[in-house]
Amino acid sequence: MTQTSRTIPGAAVRGTASGVFFMAFFGTLWAYTGIMGLQGWGVPLLLVAAVTIGIALFIGGVSLIRASRELTNQVSKTDLRRGKRTRFWFNIIFAAEGLAIAITIVVCNATCHSELIPPVIAIIVGVHFLPLAPLFQVRLYYFTGALLCLLAIITLLVVPAKVTLGEHQINAFMSVVGFGSALILWGTGLAIWLMGRRLLGIIPQ
């Protein structure tokens, strides 16, 4: 670790670790959604692969937190106020996302269009990343949000809701959006982990 990396507040590195944890968890959750859409096809192998990727990212986040212990914990009053404001708006955005998802599930089930739940939720999740980009000053979130929305829209326009292969029926909306969203979030998690490593000076700028 370089000497210059020690001047970086530990909170900055722990913030990137939190992002990695979120991407690991929700990426794995989306992968599970994709697996459910396959209606039993390849469940053991795919489930093990998804959990393995999630655990690998989680371990990466833990490594950032451990490394952050060697950094300074001194934070200015300005940074404290900024941190409180950031947490406040993050909670607002997260709550709005949760409310929108709950409404989507209720409306889709009530109108007998439950097949629309995965792509609509993907759009909601994608949109929620857009205000997070300036909030956390992570431009990558713009691309993450745009990719999630694009994936959902293309799925709705091009992919049939269900596909029958022989005697086996697949929930195509669930599988395509589930696996696609998982890859997007896991990729984002990996990119955030690399950002944390750069903050530590482990990877050259």
Tab-separated table of C-alpha atoms in Angstrom:
chain	number	residue	atom	x	y	z
A	1	MET	CA	0.000	0.000	0.000
A	2	THR	CA	1.454	3.400	-0.907
A	3	GLN	CA	1.947	6.206	1.563
A	4	THR	CA	-0.416	8.509	-0.334
A	5	SER	CA	-3.256	6.012	0.042
A	6	ARG	CA	-3.101	6.464	3.822
A	7	THR	CA	-4.287	10.071	3.480
A	8	ILE	CA	-7.597	8.856	2.093
A	9	PRO	CA	-10.381	8.724	4.718
A	10	GLY	CA	-11.358	5.177	5.608
A	11	ALA	CA	-15.011	6.177	5.173
A	12	ALA	CA	-14.457	6.630	1.432
A	13	VAL	CA	-13.189	3.065	1.049
A	14	ARG	CA	-15.922	1.687	3.296
A	15	GLY	CA	-18.440	3.484	1.100
A	16	THR	CA	-17.198	1.588	-1.945
A	17	ALA	CA	-17.362	-1.636	0.085
A	18	SER	CA	-21.022	-0.948	0.848
A	19	GLY	CA	-21.660	-0.556	-2.866
A	20	VAL	CA	-20.000	-3.907	-3.531
A	21	PHE	CA	-22.174	-5.564	-0.868
A	22	PHE	CA	-25.357	-4.142	-2.406
A	23	MET	CA	-24.404	-5.291	-5.911
A	24	ALA	CA	-23.414	-8.747	-4.651
A	25	PHE	CA	-26.697	-9.266	-2.810
A	26	PHE	CA	-29.125	-7.848	-5.360
A	27	GLY	CA	-27.198	-9.310	-8.296
A	28	THR	CA	-27.537	-12.761	-6.746
A	29	LEU	CA	-31.217	-12.086	-6.045
A	30	TRP	CA	-31.787	-11.237	-9.705
A	31	ALA	CA	-29.901	-14.373	-10.737
A	32	TYR	CA	-32.246	-16.407	-8.554
A	33	THR	CA	-35.160	-14.733	-10.348
A	34	GLY	CA	-33.683	-15.853	-13.656
A	35	ILE	CA	-33.252	-19.385	-12.340
A	36	MET	CA	-36.898	-19.510	-11.227
A	37	GLY	CA	-37.909	-18.471	-14.739
A	38	LEU	CA	-36.254	-21.591	-16.131
A	39	GLN	CA	-38.845	-23.648	-14.244
A	40	GLY	CA	-36.384	-26.280	-13.061
A	41	TRP	CA	-33.805	-26.322	-15.859
A	42	GLY	CA	-30.194	-26.360	-14.631
A	43	VAL	CA	-31.199	-25.279	-11.130
A	44	PRO	CA	-28.411	-26.891	-9.034
A	45	LEU	CA	-25.515	-25.783	-11.248
A	46	LEU	CA	-26.818	-22.271	-11.911
A	47	LEU	CA	-27.715	-21.725	-8.272
A	48	VAL	CA	-24.241	-22.750	-7.140
A	49	ALA	CA	-22.666	-20.471	-9.764
A	50	ALA	CA	-24.820	-17.503	-8.734
A	51	VAL	CA	-24.116	-17.950	-5.021
A	52	THR	CA	-20.391	-18.380	-5.729
A	53	ILE	CA	-20.239	-15.099	-7.651
A	54	GLY	CA	-22.189	-13.327	-4.906
A	55	ILE	CA	-19.884	-14.669	-2.202
A	56	ALA	CA	-16.780	-13.721	-4.218
A	57	LEU	CA	-17.995	-10.119	-4.479
A	58	PHE	CA	-18.924	-10.096	-0.792
A	59	ILE	CA	-15.405	-11.245	0.098
A	60	GLY	CA	-14.051	-8.459	-2.088
A	61	GLY	CA	-16.096	-5.936	-0.105
A	62	VAL	CA	-14.819	-7.368	3.170
A	63	SER	CA	-11.237	-7.015	1.927
A	64	LEU	CA	-11.855	-3.296	1.314
A	65	ILE	CA	-13.200	-2.819	4.828
A	66	ARG	CA	-10.204	-4.582	6.338
A	67	ALA	CA	-7.815	-2.448	4.322
A	68	SER	CA	-9.679	0.725	5.337
A	69	ARG	CA	-8.684	0.136	8.969
A	70	GLU	CA	-5.198	1.333	8.092
A	71	LEU	CA	-6.514	4.636	6.780
A	72	THR	CA	-7.309	7.803	8.673
A	73	ASN	CA	-10.756	8.097	10.261
A	74	GLN	CA	-10.564	11.861	10.642
A	75	VAL	CA	-13.525	13.517	8.932
A	76	SER	CA	-14.185	17.256	8.681
A	77	LYS	CA	-17.456	18.812	9.784
A	78	THR	CA	-18.249	19.549	6.160
A	79	ASP	CA	-17.801	15.891	5.270
A	80	LEU	CA	-19.984	14.869	8.213
A	81	ARG	CA	-22.792	17.145	7.047
A	82	ARG	CA	-22.387	15.872	3.504
A	83	GLY	CA	-22.497	12.288	4.757
A	84	LYS	CA	-25.720	12.893	6.697
A	85	ARG	CA	-27.323	14.556	3.689
A	86	THR	CA	-26.230	11.715	1.447
A	87	ARG	CA	-27.680	9.084	3.800
A	88	PHE	CA	-30.931	11.026	4.071
A	89	TRP	CA	-31.452	11.206	0.311
A	90	PHE	CA	-30.336	7.617	-0.177
A	91	ASN	CA	-33.012	6.500	2.299
A	92	ILE	CA	-35.609	8.573	0.448
A	93	ILE	CA	-34.622	7.099	-2.938
A	94	PHE	CA	-34.489	3.559	-1.549
A	95	ALA	CA	-37.912	3.946	0.094
A	96	ALA	CA	-39.416	5.340	-3.113
A	97	GLU	CA	-37.986	2.402	-5.040
A	98	GLY	CA	-39.465	-0.072	-2.560
A	99	LEU	CA	-42.862	1.626	-2.695
A	100	ALA	CA	-42.852	1.639	-6.500
A	101	ILE	CA	-41.966	-2.067	-6.567
A	102	ALA	CA	-44.744	-2.900	-4.102
A	103	ILE	CA	-47.292	-0.956	-6.179
A	104	THR	CA	-46.081	-2.696	-9.347
A	105	ILE	CA	-46.568	-6.144	-7.822
A	106	VAL	CA	-50.061	-5.299	-6.558
A	107	VAL	CA	-51.202	-3.721	-9.841
A	108	CYS	CA	-49.750	-6.457	-12.077
A	109	ASN	CA	-51.299	-9.216	-9.980
A	110	ALA	CA	-54.646	-7.402	-9.809
A	111	THR	CA	-54.733	-6.998	-13.603
A	112	CYS	CA	-53.598	-10.604	-14.202
A	113	HIS	CA	-50.325	-9.507	-15.811
A	114	SER	CA	-47.856	-10.954	-13.336
A	115	GLU	CA	-45.473	-11.711	-16.222
A	116	LEU	CA	-44.757	-7.963	-16.402
A	117	ILE	CA	-43.443	-7.804	-12.835
A	118	PRO	CA	-39.749	-8.621	-13.561
A	119	PRO	CA	-39.226	-6.140	-16.448
A	120	VAL	CA	-41.156	-3.337	-14.736
A	121	ILE	CA	-39.183	-3.849	-11.523
A	122	ALA	CA	-35.956	-3.792	-13.561
A	123	ILE	CA	-37.003	-0.405	-14.974
A	124	ILE	CA	-37.725	0.884	-11.466
A	125	VAL	CA	-34.353	-0.342	-10.215
A	126	GLY	CA	-32.642	1.189	-13.242
A	127	VAL	CA	-34.333	4.564	-12.715
A	128	HIS	CA	-33.367	4.543	-9.023
A	129	PHE	CA	-29.680	4.402	-10.026
A	130	LEU	CA	-29.906	7.702	-11.912
A	131	PRO	CA	-30.211	9.987	-8.847
A	132	LEU	CA	-27.656	7.818	-7.017
A	133	ALA	CA	-24.989	8.739	-9.579
A	134	PRO	CA	-24.758	12.434	-8.577
A	135	LEU	CA	-25.574	11.642	-4.945
A	136	PHE	CA	-22.544	9.358	-4.539
A	137	GLN	CA	-20.571	11.010	-7.356
A	138	VAL	CA	-20.269	7.675	-9.160
A	139	ARG	CA	-20.874	8.204	-12.876
A	140	LEU	CA	-20.885	4.451	-13.397
A	141	TYR	CA	-24.396	4.368	-11.896
A	142	TYR	CA	-25.721	6.271	-14.925
A	143	PHE	CA	-24.626	3.373	-17.142
A	144	THR	CA	-25.936	0.782	-14.693
A	145	GLY	CA	-29.351	2.444	-14.594
A	146	ALA	CA	-29.485	2.922	-18.356
A	147	LEU	CA	-28.504	-0.702	-19.027
A	148	LEU	CA	-31.165	-2.049	-16.650
A	149	CYS	CA	-33.866	0.076	-18.267
A	150	LEU	CA	-32.691	-0.839	-21.769
A	151	LEU	CA	-32.648	-4.539	-20.894
A	152	ALA	CA	-36.212	-4.399	-19.585
A	153	ILE	CA	-37.546	-2.396	-22.535
A	154	ILE	CA	-35.908	-4.651	-25.138
A	155	THR	CA	-37.256	-7.701	-23.302
A	156	LEU	CA	-40.781	-6.279	-23.373
A	157	LEU	CA	-40.551	-5.411	-27.070
A	158	VAL	CA	-38.704	-8.432	-28.446
A	159	VAL	CA	-38.835	-11.394	-26.074
A	160	PRO	CA	-42.050	-13.446	-25.746
A	161	ALA	CA	-43.400	-13.747	-22.225
A	162	LYS	CA	-43.115	-17.536	-22.292
A	163	VAL	CA	-41.164	-19.943	-24.452
A	164	THR	CA	-41.933	-23.637	-24.885
A	165	LEU	CA	-39.040	-25.998	-25.607
A	166	GLY	CA	-40.386	-29.466	-26.180
A	167	GLU	CA	-42.608	-30.125	-23.201
A	168	HIS	CA	-40.820	-27.592	-21.000
A	169	GLN	CA	-42.144	-24.059	-20.627
A	170	ILE	CA	-39.802	-21.212	-19.665
A	171	ASN	CA	-40.842	-17.849	-18.251
A	172	ALA	CA	-38.727	-15.876	-20.704
A	173	PHE	CA	-39.396	-12.447	-19.175
A	174	MET	CA	-38.239	-13.666	-15.769
A	175	SER	CA	-35.160	-15.476	-17.070
A	176	VAL	CA	-33.903	-12.837	-19.501
A	177	VAL	CA	-34.427	-9.922	-17.132
A	178	GLY	CA	-33.210	-11.919	-14.135
A	179	PHE	CA	-29.919	-13.115	-15.615
A	180	GLY	CA	-29.356	-9.866	-17.509
A	181	SER	CA	-29.868	-7.724	-14.415
A	182	ALA	CA	-27.618	-10.033	-12.398
A	183	LEU	CA	-24.777	-9.609	-14.888
A	184	ILE	CA	-25.221	-5.834	-14.922
A	185	LEU	CA	-25.186	-5.562	-11.117
A	186	TRP	CA	-22.313	-8.007	-10.686
A	187	GLY	CA	-20.341	-6.092	-13.294
A	188	THR	CA	-21.085	-2.854	-11.458
A	189	GLY	CA	-19.999	-4.465	-8.186
A	190	LEU	CA	-16.701	-5.548	-9.735
A	191	ALA	CA	-16.114	-2.043	-11.105
A	192	ILE	CA	-16.828	-0.502	-7.686
A	193	TRP	CA	-14.440	-2.970	-6.044
A	194	LEU	CA	-11.735	-1.898	-8.486
A	195	MET	CA	-12.478	1.745	-7.590
A	196	GLY	CA	-11.922	0.882	-3.934
A	197	ARG	CA	-8.628	-0.799	-4.781
A	198	ARG	CA	-7.523	2.314	-6.646
A	199	LEU	CA	-8.406	4.450	-3.623
A	200	LEU	CA	-6.152	2.217	-1.560
A	201	GLY	CA	-3.362	2.655	-4.082
A	202	ILE	CA	-3.247	-1.081	-4.777
A	203	ILE	CA	-4.090	-0.567	-8.452
A	204	PRO	CA	-2.353	2.293	-10.328
A	205	GLN	CA	-4.548	5.147	-11.510
